Structures are given as C-alpha cells and as structure tokens.
Amino acid sequence: MQYVLILPEILLAGLGLVLLGMDLFAKSKRSLAVAGVIGTLATLVAVLANFGVAPAEIWSGTIRVDDFAQYFKVIFLVILGLVFLFSHEYLEKRDVRMGEFYILVTFATLGAFLMVSSLELITIYLGLELMTIASYILAGMLRQDARSSEASIKFFLMGALTSGVILYGLSLLLGLSGSTHLVAIAEALATSPNTALITAAGVFIIAGLGFKIAAVPFHMWAPDTYEGAPTPVSAFLITASEAAGFAVLLRILLVGLAPALAQWKMVLAVIAFVTMTFGNVTAIVQTRTKRMLAYSAIAQAGYILVGVAVATPQSVTAMLFYMLAYAFMTVGAFAVVIMLSNHIPSEEIEDFKGLAQRAPGYALAMTLLLLSLIGIPPTGGFFGKLALYRSAVEGGMVWLALAMVINSAISVPYYFNVIRNMYLAEEAPAMELSARTGLKLALGIAVAATLLLGVFPEPLVGFLRTIQVMP
Amino acid sequence: MTVTDWVFLAVAAVTLFSAYRVVVSRKIMHAALWLGLTFFGVAGIFLLLGADFLAAAQVLVYVGAVTTIIIFGIMLSTPEELRGPSPEAGSDAASSAAPTRRSFLPLVTAIGFAAVMVALVNRGEWPSPPGSVSTDTPRLLGEALFTRFVIPFEVASVVLLVALVGAIALALKEESGQ
C-alpha cells in the first residue's frame, strides 16, 4: 500500500533516470520530449488514482498522502507536461543542452512533489532544495547569453541565502517543540510560553518562503531571473515553483504555526497588498515581453497571497482554484511568447505588432489568455479572482478585496498593450510564423482549460471544497 | 563558567573570526583557506555537543574535500577569470565605498542580528536540556537514516545526482563544429 501511495514520486524519479539514460543513446533529442510526455501522463494517472484515498502518513510520517498534495501534484504535472510539449524548438534554436534540460526539469518537479506531500520539515526542506538546485542550473542554461548567467547567479545567491534563513526558522521550531513534524510542532507550540521565539521562527520562515514566491519586499531576484532564464524555464519557475512555495506556506502556517496564525494575518495581508501593487505598477513601464510577464507574475503572486492572508476554508479553496487557472493561462501565454521568439529573438512587446494578421489563431489565443490574467469573463482567471475577492470580503478583509479590484484595473493597460499591438498596429513585417505540433498542442490545451475553468468552474470548486489543509 | 564553556567560547570565536575573514579577504585564496578554518571550528562545536561522528564527517567532507576542491578550482582558473574585468572601469565612488561595504556592513549586520537572537534565546524556555546526547552517535544516526528518514535519505541522493548533472551541464565546454 505504501508503494501505491508514493507511486507518483517513484514514477517521476524513474522518468528522470530514464531520460538520463536515453540522453546517452538517443540520436534525436526529440524522443526525450516524447518520453517525457508519456512519463508525465503515467504519473498523472498514478496521482489521479490516489484521489479520494483516506489521508495517510506513510514511511514513519515523512510522506503524507492527501487530496491537498494530490491536487498540487496535478498542477505540477500539467506544467511539466506543457513544458515538455513546447520547449523543443526553442531549446534547439538557442543551443541549450536538451538532455540536461529535460532531466533537470523532471527532478525539479519531483522536488515540488515532495514539498507538497509531507508534513515532515526534513522532507519539505529536501524537496525545496531539490527543486531550487535544479532551477538554479536551468536558469543558467543559455550559455551564450550573459543575462542567463546573471539570472542563474542572482537566483543562486538569493536562493542559498533564503534556504539558510528558512533552515534557521525551522531549527527554532525544532528547538521549541522537539519535533520536525508539523502536527507535533503545533501541539507543542499551543502550550509553549515562548511567544517571542515563535514569532522569530515565523518571521524567518515567512521571509524565506516569501523569497521563493517572489513576494515584495523579497522579490529583488525575480525580474532578472525570470527575464534572463530560458523562456520555458521562466514559465516553469513562475508557475510550478511558485505554487510549491504557496503549498508549503499554507501547510506551515495553517498546520505548524496554527496556534500563532492570528498574528500573521495582517502581516501577510500587507505583503499581499504591496506585492500586487508593486508588480502591477512596475509592469506598466516594461517594454520587454518577459520582463513585463515577470512583474505580472509578482502581481499575480500578490493576488494568490490574499488567499493565505484571509486563511479561511473559502479563501484556501479560491487559492487552489486560482493556482490551477494561473498555471494554464501563464504557461499558455509563454507558449505564444516562445513561438514568437523562435522567429524574432528580440523578445520585445513590439514584436507582437500585427500578429493578428500574420497568425490570427495565436493572436486570439494570446488575447484570451491575457484577458484571463486580467480577470475578465468567461475565463478561469475571472472566476478565480472573483472567488478570492469574495473570500476576502467574507473573511473580513474588505480593504484587501478593494485593493484587488483596483489592482486589476491597474493591470489592464499593460496586458492590453500587447493586445493593441497584435490587433491595431499597422506595420507588420511579412514573415512566415509556424510552430511544431507540440507547441500548438500545449497552447490548445492551455486555452481550452482556461475557458473550461471559466465556463464550468462548479465541478472543480465543489471538489476543492472537500480538500483539507489541516490533518 | 565551566571548562566546556570556555572551550566553546574559544572555538566559537575562532569560527566567527575566520568566517568574517572569508567575507572580507581581498584574495580569493585567502578566503578559501579561512573557509577551511571555519569548517574546522564548526567541527569543534559539534564535538563539544557530543556529536563525534558529525565532527569527523565535517572534517572529512568539508575540510578535506570541499575546501580542497575550491582550492583546486582556484588553481585551475586563469588570473583573468578570477579577477574579472579590470577595476579601472568602475567609478571612484564605488571603489572608495568598497572597504566600508566589505568589512563594516557585514560586521554591523552580524552583531546586530546576533544581539537580537541572543536576547530572544535567553528569554526562551527550551523544552529539553541541550548537550545530553548518547555516546553511540554513528549507530543512532545510521538507524535514523535507514528507518525513519529513509525517504529524505533517498531524496538527498537525488539532490546529489541533480548537482552532478547540473555541474556538467554548466561547466562542460561546447564541442566545436557541432
């Protein structure tokens, strides 16, 4: 039974090893991407089969299998699958080592898996390290590009520092409670007289995880890293890495630090407010596509953080919904950016000029995804934002809900700037725009899922209501 | 204060001073050697806490392997690679601010942080008295690693694999003509 429950992790680790072996012998690196998609689908089946099983702590409590973890694993696998689908041509054109790229992105996902499927701090920390170490390398894989090296170095230095900060916070929790298991920690902290030290541990952990999810004021590495990294890696970091950070934040705050949760709500609400406002305001003035999307990602992290700050069952449900929708719309938008940068390497927003005439299908898809990022119906982004907004109002944080609405309005200009360039700009350099089947498929899946989540959100929301963060 | 306390203070002082020198040394070789001393100091603290196996592992792995490899890395790099672009390009203001930035700021930050943490830790009530570890630490560690923490242990091996793959991916020179 234990083995069935951790089958997803076993399959994903196996996929990484198979890719490692295939990389030695395969003549065409394309077969690695195909194997990757097949492996991802197999893992997805294993995860889906585990849905609805009674929550279980296996392997002496170092792995926890529950629907919360399964749901996040689905998000990671969706992202991993899409990355496998749309990366090939980009990697080929930019001369990135493909074998290593596919291997590392698989192991990074395995790290994310372990982060969400445990209440044991040691497993969570090792998963975090696995994911971030793989990400440092992935960010620096454009070796001819100095900006990619800069992205990797900045990410590495900040990441190593924040890992230290998180460990320091975790070590305080261990010292105060005598345990590394979040449930035992919560029990010990509930009666502990050391409020000052618990607060200190919380500060370190929230600051450290704040770095990982690129919340302001811990965001300084994010724009450079997201811009300089290879575009498929940026897509992965902005979605999967961030979602894993949020999952751990939820687990630690709502389970381990539950006795002290009340004192953190206002702090988190302020961080959420500052993060979304800073991200949106800065995104307006950007002229490079990836940098604009990087700041937009910071803003979106702010919206998701609202769910953590409100910390009610409704807000957690809204957060979970928004994170899946966010994964689809962001990865989809990056698919269009990748398609375009395969033809025009400059990656300026100007490149979108006249896209509607040259490739109406892509322009339409991009428009839908951007509308979803703004939060306009009938898209998944709209429904997710609405749910977050309602949970904030019901959770007594009306000002935060209001800030979300204002921020959505602020975000309209820069998202619309892309749409305007695609549809209204006169000059359109004549150029054949084409893409491989994988990228088209990835974009199609992303757009279809974004629309589906917007039009029929009820079944998913109904299911998400049953998910418990607490054991 | 007992003898152990004095020994601890001495070891801690050496560790902290050498860590500080790692940060402020202008020559990277000096920084690497100071780093080796820092690792020795940490091993000494492990020893004082009764973690004899950890202390031995710390010396073997960090002093013996990590520091040595760093020094190999320095020796195999060309001076240009180590120094980077020549400093003339930078402005005078940047170079005159450098000593303060390099030696003063880390000191102030570290002392301030330490003061806050010492105050907090002293006010706390710690549930278990520190320093009472069994003498048979290798057996205890081995048992914990291969029973209770077997999954994290396996994950650590994946982390090492990723580091290996990544080191090769980043460091290997591109074969020309491909």
XYZ file of C-alpha atoms in Angstrom:
649
model
C 0.000 0.000 0.000
C 2.840 2.358 0.850
C 4.277 1.817 -2.589
C 0.981 2.555 -4.340
C 0.712 5.801 -2.403
C 4.158 7.041 -3.381
C 3.952 5.610 -6.888
C 3.764 9.127 -8.418
C 7.104 10.067 -6.838
C 8.640 6.733 -7.866
C 7.427 7.156 -11.447
C 8.708 10.703 -11.702
C 12.128 9.789 -10.280
C 12.155 6.847 -12.687
C 11.317 9.188 -15.562
C 14.282 11.371 -14.645
C 16.596 8.356 -14.625
C 15.185 7.008 -17.909
C 15.767 10.400 -19.538
C 19.298 10.385 -18.147
C 19.904 7.021 -19.801
C 18.151 7.956 -23.043
C 20.224 11.115 -23.317
C 23.297 8.920 -23.728
C 21.966 6.851 -26.592
C 19.095 8.683 -28.278
C 20.091 10.145 -31.648
C 17.191 12.568 -31.767
C 16.640 14.525 -28.567
C 13.031 14.809 -29.608
C 12.456 11.293 -28.336
C 13.323 12.588 -24.864
C 10.460 15.078 -25.014
C 8.116 12.328 -26.201
C 9.264 10.052 -23.381
C 8.814 12.965 -21.019
C 5.203 13.493 -22.076
C 4.471 9.769 -21.738
C 6.116 9.656 -18.308
C 4.182 12.716 -17.196
C 0.908 11.164 -18.317
C 1.739 7.917 -16.492
C 2.499 9.850 -13.327
C -0.713 11.821 -13.770
C -2.691 8.569 -13.908
C -0.971 7.395 -10.722
C -1.818 10.679 -8.991
C -5.428 10.650 -10.152
C -5.799 7.063 -8.922
C -4.812 8.213 -5.447
C -7.507 10.905 -5.278
C -10.049 10.301 -2.579
C -7.933 7.839 -0.597
C -8.095 8.410 3.112
C -5.259 10.763 4.145
C -2.304 8.683 5.210
C 1.070 9.307 6.791
C 3.469 6.746 5.411
C 7.170 5.963 5.811
C 7.200 6.919 9.512
C 5.404 10.170 8.765
C 7.919 11.506 6.259
C 5.377 11.362 3.427
C 1.766 12.418 3.684
C -0.734 11.474 1.008
C -3.923 13.531 0.951
C -6.042 15.339 -1.613
C -4.264 18.651 -0.955
C -0.997 17.068 -2.070
C -2.617 15.227 -4.994
C -4.158 18.437 -6.281
C -0.854 20.278 -6.261
C 0.770 17.317 -7.972
C -1.795 17.617 -10.763
C -0.855 21.297 -11.154
C 2.858 20.441 -11.325
C 2.290 17.649 -13.819
C 0.176 19.885 -16.049
C 3.010 22.407 -16.108
C 5.685 19.748 -16.632
C 3.719 18.178 -19.480
C 3.225 21.529 -21.202
C 6.920 22.354 -20.786
C 7.827 19.028 -22.401
C 5.458 19.840 -25.252
C 6.516 23.361 -26.126
C 10.241 23.571 -25.370
C 11.889 21.579 -28.128
C 12.168 24.149 -30.900
C 13.226 26.920 -28.512
C 15.978 24.777 -26.998
C 17.168 23.752 -30.440
C 17.343 27.338 -31.719
C 19.098 28.629 -28.592
C 21.523 25.745 -28.460
C 20.545 24.641 -24.962
C 21.612 21.164 -23.822
C 18.318 19.369 -24.258
C 19.024 16.174 -22.372
C 20.034 18.012 -19.237
C 17.124 20.437 -19.583
C 14.524 17.655 -19.628
C 16.251 15.749 -16.810
C 16.538 18.764 -14.551
C 13.000 19.969 -15.125
C 11.744 16.481 -14.223
C 13.736 16.384 -10.999
C 12.669 19.929 -10.145
C 9.064 18.702 -10.390
C 9.948 15.766 -8.145
C 11.211 18.291 -5.603
C 7.920 20.168 -5.828
C 6.078 16.854 -5.282
C 7.985 16.205 -2.057
C 7.388 19.751 -0.833
C 3.626 19.338 -1.008
C 3.334 15.737 0.107
C 4.749 15.941 3.567
C 4.174 17.437 6.980
C 7.711 16.500 7.969
C 10.008 19.510 7.806
C 13.007 17.453 6.696
C 11.198 16.097 3.638
C 9.788 19.536 2.852
C 13.224 21.113 3.069
C 14.900 18.454 0.931
C 12.149 18.782 -1.670
C 12.652 22.546 -1.663
C 16.387 22.136 -2.160
C 15.903 19.590 -4.928
C 13.567 21.940 -6.756
C 15.652 25.074 -6.314
C 19.045 23.494 -7.073
C 17.644 22.134 -10.330
C 16.137 25.582 -11.020
C 19.435 27.444 -10.483
C 21.016 25.302 -13.171
C 18.016 25.556 -15.508
C 18.076 29.353 -15.260
C 21.686 29.457 -16.472
C 21.339 27.108 -19.402
C 21.531 29.754 -22.148
C 25.286 29.737 -22.047
C 25.912 32.259 -24.814
C 23.682 34.781 -23.082
C 25.208 36.826 -20.255
C 21.748 37.650 -18.948
C 21.058 33.974 -18.415
C 24.236 33.594 -16.339
C 23.230 36.665 -14.370
C 19.785 35.169 -13.835
C 21.308 31.972 -12.540
C 23.879 33.635 -10.262
C 21.362 36.038 -8.718
C 18.876 33.246 -8.233
C 21.555 31.035 -6.683
C 22.914 33.634 -4.267
C 19.496 34.741 -3.084
C 18.249 31.166 -3.024
C 21.177 29.919 -0.937
C 20.718 32.799 1.490
C 16.981 32.205 1.833
C 17.444 28.479 2.281
C 19.667 29.389 5.225
C 17.011 31.755 6.570
C 14.300 29.079 6.262
C 16.526 26.488 7.948
C 17.179 28.896 10.800
C 13.450 29.346 11.307
C 12.847 25.603 11.113
C 15.641 24.946 13.612
C 13.955 27.315 16.068
C 10.712 25.380 15.638
C 12.568 22.128 16.280
C 14.229 23.551 19.368
C 10.959 24.851 20.785
C 8.864 21.778 20.097
C 11.371 18.931 19.983
C 9.901 17.648 16.736
C 10.218 18.147 12.997
C 6.661 17.054 12.283
C 4.213 19.918 11.793
C 1.382 18.295 13.764
C 3.623 17.650 16.768
C 5.029 21.170 16.439
C 1.537 22.653 16.532
C 0.710 20.636 19.674
C 3.887 21.751 21.416
C 3.543 25.395 20.380
C -0.066 25.616 21.566
C 1.098 25.412 25.181
C 4.530 26.955 24.737
C 5.260 30.168 26.662
C 7.896 31.321 24.140
C 5.783 33.668 22.065
C 8.741 35.870 21.103
C 10.736 32.950 19.753
C 7.754 31.524 17.886
C 7.324 34.936 16.295
C 11.008 34.952 15.325
C 10.684 31.498 13.751
C 7.611 32.712 11.857
C 9.479 35.785 10.615
C 12.317 33.650 9.245
C 10.021 31.109 7.619
C 7.690 33.688 6.064
C 10.605 35.797 4.834
C 12.339 32.735 3.399
C 9.261 31.409 1.648
C 8.456 34.979 0.605
C 11.678 34.903 -1.413
C 10.658 31.663 -3.053
C 7.267 33.015 -4.144
C 8.817 36.408 -5.042
C 6.638 38.462 -2.707
C 7.620 42.116 -2.230
C 9.949 43.062 -0.435
C 11.712 39.751 -1.103
C 11.372 39.909 -4.870
C 14.633 41.569 -5.960
C 15.971 38.484 -7.726
C 12.756 37.681 -9.559
C 12.555 40.126 -12.513
C 16.158 39.489 -13.591
C 15.873 35.741 -13.149
C 12.538 35.426 -14.931
C 13.792 37.630 -17.766
C 17.232 36.100 -18.200
C 16.338 32.436 -17.826
C 15.410 30.407 -20.915
C 11.722 31.132 -21.591
C 10.424 27.600 -20.829
C 12.306 27.776 -17.518
C 10.721 31.155 -16.721
C 7.313 29.600 -17.342
C 8.173 26.717 -15.034
C 9.534 28.939 -12.264
C 6.647 31.394 -12.368
C 4.036 28.655 -12.125
C 5.318 25.401 -10.596
C 7.987 26.780 -8.295
C 5.637 29.455 -7.029
C 2.754 27.040 -6.494
C 5.037 24.757 -4.467
C 6.084 27.734 -2.338
C 2.448 28.597 -1.682
C 1.635 24.993 -0.776
C 4.409 24.893 1.819
C 3.408 28.320 3.146
C -0.164 27.072 3.615
C 0.960 23.889 5.331
C 3.375 25.595 7.706
C 1.029 28.468 8.576
C -2.217 26.530 8.839
C -0.798 23.384 10.455
C 2.513 24.042 12.207
C 2.064 27.682 13.203
C -1.726 27.391 13.575
C -1.635 28.448 17.251
C 0.020 31.731 16.231
C -1.838 32.221 12.949
C -3.875 35.264 14.012
C -0.814 37.480 14.454
C 0.356 36.750 10.913
C -2.831 37.532 9.024
C -2.329 41.281 8.968
C 1.364 40.976 8.047
C 0.514 38.669 5.158
C -2.307 40.939 4.021
C 0.071 43.899 3.873
C 2.642 41.815 1.963
C -0.090 40.719 -0.463
C -1.200 44.318 -0.986
C 2.335 45.648 -1.531
C 3.224 42.732 -3.810
C 0.278 43.128 -6.174
C 0.543 46.912 -6.308
C 4.297 46.942 -6.896
C 4.086 44.232 -9.550
C 1.304 45.926 -11.475
C 2.696 49.447 -11.333
C 6.152 48.325 -12.431
C 4.811 46.101 -15.197
C 3.203 49.106 -16.912
C 6.529 50.662 -17.914
C 8.195 47.500 -19.226
C 8.950 47.181 -22.906
C 10.355 43.648 -22.938
C 7.838 40.835 -23.019
C 9.440 38.561 -20.469
C 10.162 41.373 -18.027
C 6.561 42.507 -18.268
C 5.405 38.947 -17.612
C 7.868 38.722 -14.709
C 6.345 41.748 -12.973
C 2.890 40.483 -13.839
C 3.864 37.219 -12.117
C 4.836 39.161 -8.997
C 1.457 40.884 -9.073
C -0.337 37.561 -9.505
C 1.594 36.165 -6.532
C 0.118 39.067 -4.586
C -3.424 38.028 -5.562
C -2.757 34.432 -4.536
C -1.242 35.603 -1.261
C -4.632 37.163 -0.438
C -5.867 33.606 -0.021
C -3.154 32.872 2.553
C -3.757 36.123 4.421
C -7.512 35.587 4.726
C -6.879 31.978 5.795
C -10.461 30.729 5.790
C -11.586 27.466 4.129
C -13.218 29.573 1.370
C -10.039 31.500 0.676
C -7.976 28.322 0.504
C -10.483 26.862 -1.976
C -10.279 30.049 -4.051
C -6.499 29.955 -3.932
C -6.321 26.359 -5.075
C -8.667 27.117 -7.957
C -6.767 30.220 -8.973
C -3.429 28.431 -8.932
C -4.615 25.820 -11.450
C -6.145 28.501 -13.693
C -2.997 30.585 -13.278
C -0.813 27.662 -14.333
C -2.806 27.184 -17.536
C -3.026 30.836 -18.521
C 0.593 31.691 -17.740
C 2.090 28.642 -19.412
C -0.198 29.265 -22.402
C 0.931 32.883 -22.675
C 4.531 31.716 -22.502
C 3.824 29.239 -25.304
C 2.901 32.180 -27.565
C 5.976 34.117 -26.401
C 8.144 31.081 -27.208
C 6.544 30.686 -30.642
C 7.236 34.331 -31.392
C 10.775 34.332 -30.032
C 11.576 31.302 -32.182
C 11.149 33.679 -35.125
C 12.051 37.067 -33.637
C 14.723 36.614 -30.969
C 14.484 40.146 -29.540
C 11.533 39.403 -27.192
C 10.184 42.964 -27.172
C 6.477 43.682 -26.730
C 6.742 45.455 -30.121
C 7.271 42.027 -31.686
C 3.576 41.347 -31.229
C 2.808 44.038 -33.836
C 0.428 42.799 -36.462
C 0.323 39.289 -35.069
C -3.417 39.252 -35.729
C -2.779 39.496 -39.477
C 0.108 37.099 -39.604
C -1.224 34.442 -37.262
C -4.795 35.120 -36.207
C -5.048 31.868 -34.251
C -2.154 32.716 -31.969
C -3.349 36.294 -31.562
C -6.784 35.075 -30.494
C -5.302 32.552 -28.069
C -2.984 35.168 -26.557
C -5.880 37.609 -26.207
C -7.936 35.050 -24.305
C -5.038 34.185 -22.006
C -4.306 37.847 -21.306
C -7.990 38.506 -20.595
C -7.816 35.660 -18.134
C -4.739 37.190 -16.495
C -6.629 40.485 -16.111
C -9.646 38.601 -14.817
C -12.322 39.154 -17.452
C -15.089 36.593 -18.069
C -15.532 33.968 -19.440
C -12.126 32.768 -18.324
C -10.726 30.782 -15.437
C -8.782 33.817 -14.252
C -12.022 35.748 -13.800
C -13.668 33.062 -11.743
C -10.580 32.504 -9.594
C -10.181 36.190 -8.870
C -13.874 36.517 -8.077
C -13.611 33.648 -5.607
C -10.539 35.199 -3.960
C -12.316 38.548 -3.807
C -15.426 37.053 -2.208
C -13.389 35.113 0.325
C -11.580 38.319 1.314
C -14.890 40.159 1.818
C -16.382 37.282 3.812
C -13.165 36.895 5.777
C -13.428 40.499 6.980
C -10.678 41.980 4.833
C -12.764 44.282 2.675
C -9.869 46.697 2.108
C -7.807 43.884 0.632
C -10.639 42.897 -1.692
C -10.910 46.527 -2.770
C -7.156 46.616 -3.387
C -7.533 43.573 -5.627
C -10.174 45.302 -7.741
C -8.107 48.482 -8.051
C -5.060 46.422 -8.960
C -6.942 44.535 -11.633
C -7.794 47.916 -13.129
C -4.138 48.989 -12.951
C -3.112 45.806 -14.734
C -5.407 46.441 -17.721
C -3.070 48.859 -19.593
C -0.048 46.619 -19.848
C -1.949 43.491 -20.771
C -3.975 45.494 -23.294
C -0.800 46.981 -24.702
C 0.046 43.525 -26.036
C -3.450 43.055 -27.437
C -3.341 46.519 -29.038
C -0.018 45.707 -30.649
C -1.429 42.475 -32.035
C -4.623 43.936 -33.481
C -4.188 47.624 -34.117
C -0.591 48.170 -35.059
C -0.265 48.984 -38.745
C 3.144 47.776 -39.733
C 3.502 44.051 -39.862
C 6.768 42.628 -41.133
C 5.865 39.875 -43.556
C 7.055 36.662 -42.026
C 6.012 33.072 -42.026
C 5.054 32.115 -38.469
C 4.932 28.453 -37.749
C 5.283 26.164 -34.791
C 5.733 22.479 -34.154
C 2.795 20.280 -33.231
C 3.897 20.087 -29.585
C 3.666 23.817 -29.057
C 0.314 24.035 -30.837
C -0.992 21.204 -28.689
C 0.284 22.854 -25.491
C -1.302 26.171 -26.441
C -4.563 24.447 -27.371
C -4.692 22.623 -24.032
C -3.936 25.808 -22.106
C -6.597 27.869 -23.897
C -9.215 25.123 -23.681
C -8.561 24.619 -19.972
C -8.659 28.362 -19.273
C -12.033 28.625 -20.991
C -13.341 25.450 -19.396
C -12.400 26.633 -15.905
C -14.197 29.902 -16.617
C -17.382 28.434 -18.058
C -17.794 25.342 -15.904
C -15.984 26.064 -12.644
C -18.562 24.375 -10.394
C -17.407 20.748 -10.535
C -13.829 21.692 -9.653
C -14.893 24.146 -6.946
C -17.193 21.517 -5.480
C -14.288 19.121 -5.291
C -11.871 21.717 -3.910
C -14.261 22.431 -1.026
C -13.598 18.909 0.232
C -9.841 19.466 0.405
C -8.434 19.895 3.875
C -5.089 21.533 4.536
C -5.192 20.513 8.164
C -4.725 16.869 9.012
C 31.670 29.017 33.902
C 32.924 25.511 33.339
C 35.884 24.495 31.210
C 33.500 23.402 28.435
C 32.028 26.891 28.312
C 35.479 28.429 27.919
C 36.417 25.955 25.223
C 33.148 26.696 23.452
C 33.795 30.439 23.581
C 37.283 29.966 22.165
C 36.127 27.685 19.340
C 33.182 29.959 18.548
C 35.470 32.996 18.440
C 37.821 31.267 16.008
C 34.888 30.154 13.850
C 33.324 33.596 13.728
C 36.590 35.408 13.115
C 37.578 33.114 10.255
C 34.063 33.358 8.767
C 34.439 37.127 8.875
C 37.799 36.875 7.136
C 36.220 34.738 4.398
C 33.928 37.630 3.573
C 36.462 40.462 3.726
C 39.582 38.811 2.266
C 40.635 40.517 -0.946
C 42.476 37.456 -2.248
C 40.268 34.537 -3.063
C 42.927 32.035 -1.991
C 42.994 33.566 1.482
C 39.222 33.406 1.615
C 39.336 29.701 0.736
C 41.863 28.956 3.489
C 39.882 30.923 6.054
C 36.839 28.935 4.967
C 38.728 25.742 5.803
C 39.386 27.084 9.303
C 35.703 27.994 9.672
C 34.771 24.401 8.881
C 37.267 23.201 11.498
C 35.659 25.474 14.044
C 32.201 24.089 13.264
C 33.598 20.577 13.704
C 34.887 21.655 17.115
C 31.419 22.853 18.107
C 29.915 19.528 17.009
C 32.499 17.785 19.186
C 31.601 19.925 22.199
C 27.952 18.975 21.709
C 28.862 15.294 21.830
C 28.254 14.711 18.117
C 31.559 12.973 17.482
C 30.533 11.334 14.202
C 29.250 14.621 12.791
C 32.504 16.305 13.780
C 34.530 13.650 11.981
C 32.309 13.855 8.909
C 32.559 17.643 8.970
C 36.356 17.478 8.928
C 36.470 14.764 6.275
C 33.886 16.240 3.925
C 34.146 19.994 4.393
C 37.778 20.498 5.328
C 39.111 17.523 3.425
C 37.007 17.592 0.276
C 35.123 20.879 -0.149
C 37.972 23.230 0.731
C 40.422 21.184 -1.313
C 38.175 21.255 -4.358
C 37.675 25.001 -4.007
C 41.445 25.441 -3.925
C 41.804 23.166 -6.969
C 39.207 25.307 -8.713
C 41.164 28.462 -7.912
C 44.425 26.947 -9.096
C 42.922 25.733 -12.363
C 41.397 29.130 -13.210
C 43.409 31.760 -15.034
C 44.055 35.058 -13.206
C 41.757 36.886 -15.658
C 38.904 34.545 -14.864
C 39.399 35.129 -11.148
C 39.737 38.899 -11.223
C 37.067 39.613 -13.797
C 37.119 42.904 -15.731
C 39.755 45.386 -14.603
C 38.649 47.738 -11.812
C 39.588 50.935 -13.701
C 36.242 50.782 -15.422
C 34.442 51.318 -12.086
C 33.931 54.805 -10.682
C 35.971 56.214 -7.799
C 32.945 56.453 -5.576
C 32.346 52.722 -5.892
C 35.928 51.821 -5.030
C 36.130 54.180 -2.060
C 32.856 52.799 -0.693
C 34.118 49.249 -1.128
C 36.059 48.879 2.173
C 33.037 50.033 4.180
C 30.752 47.773 2.245
C 33.055 44.806 2.525
C 34.181 44.943 6.126
C 31.997 47.328 8.096
C 28.470 46.467 6.958
C 28.737 42.687 7.414
C 30.108 43.255 10.897
C 27.330 45.612 11.961
C 24.630 43.369 10.470
C 26.033 40.248 12.081
C 26.457 41.827 15.518
C 23.004 43.374 15.423
C 21.392 40.125 14.378
C 23.347 38.170 16.990
C 22.309 40.605 19.711
C 18.614 40.224 18.846
C 18.842 36.442 18.701
C 20.819 36.144 21.959
C 18.222 38.266 23.719
C 15.417 36.112 22.296
C 17.092 32.798 23.027
C 17.885 33.790 26.597
C 14.264 34.700 27.250
C 13.032 31.395 25.877
C 12.284 28.246 27.828
C 13.718 25.319 25.954
C 11.911 22.024 26.493
C 14.868 19.624 26.523
C 18.213 20.367 28.169
C 20.884 20.590 25.464
C 24.092 18.588 25.452
C 22.864 15.191 26.624
C 23.469 13.089 23.524
C 24.246 9.385 23.624
C 27.832 8.374 23.032
C 26.934 5.904 20.299
C 26.094 8.500 17.663
C 27.075 6.616 14.462
C 24.680 3.775 15.326
C 21.875 6.191 16.201
C 22.421 8.206 13.032
C 22.545 5.104 10.884
C 19.361 3.742 12.414
C 17.525 7.021 11.955
C 18.709 7.412 8.367
C 17.773 3.936 7.246
C 14.496 3.527 9.109
C 12.599 6.670 9.971
C 14.238 9.039 7.482
C 14.731 6.646 4.610
C 12.721 8.786 2.166
C 14.626 12.009 2.895
C 17.821 9.952 2.641
C 16.832 8.784 -0.846
C 15.855 12.328 -1.817
C 19.287 13.533 -0.750
C 20.784 11.125 -3.267
C 18.581 12.621 -5.990
C 19.765 16.096 -4.942
C 23.357 14.921 -5.407
C 22.505 13.457 -8.809
C 20.959 16.762 -9.882
C 24.011 18.650 -8.661
C 26.237 16.316 -10.683
C 24.198 16.643 -13.866
C 23.997 20.385 -13.365
C 27.718 20.819 -12.753
C 28.437 19.009 -16.000
C 25.756 20.903 -17.917
C 27.142 24.256 -16.802
C 30.859 23.545 -16.877
C 31.369 21.315 -19.901
C 32.826 23.207 -22.845
C 30.808 23.169 -26.044
C 32.345 20.788 -28.585
C 33.192 22.860 -31.617
C 31.783 22.020 -35.013
C 28.544 20.548 -33.754
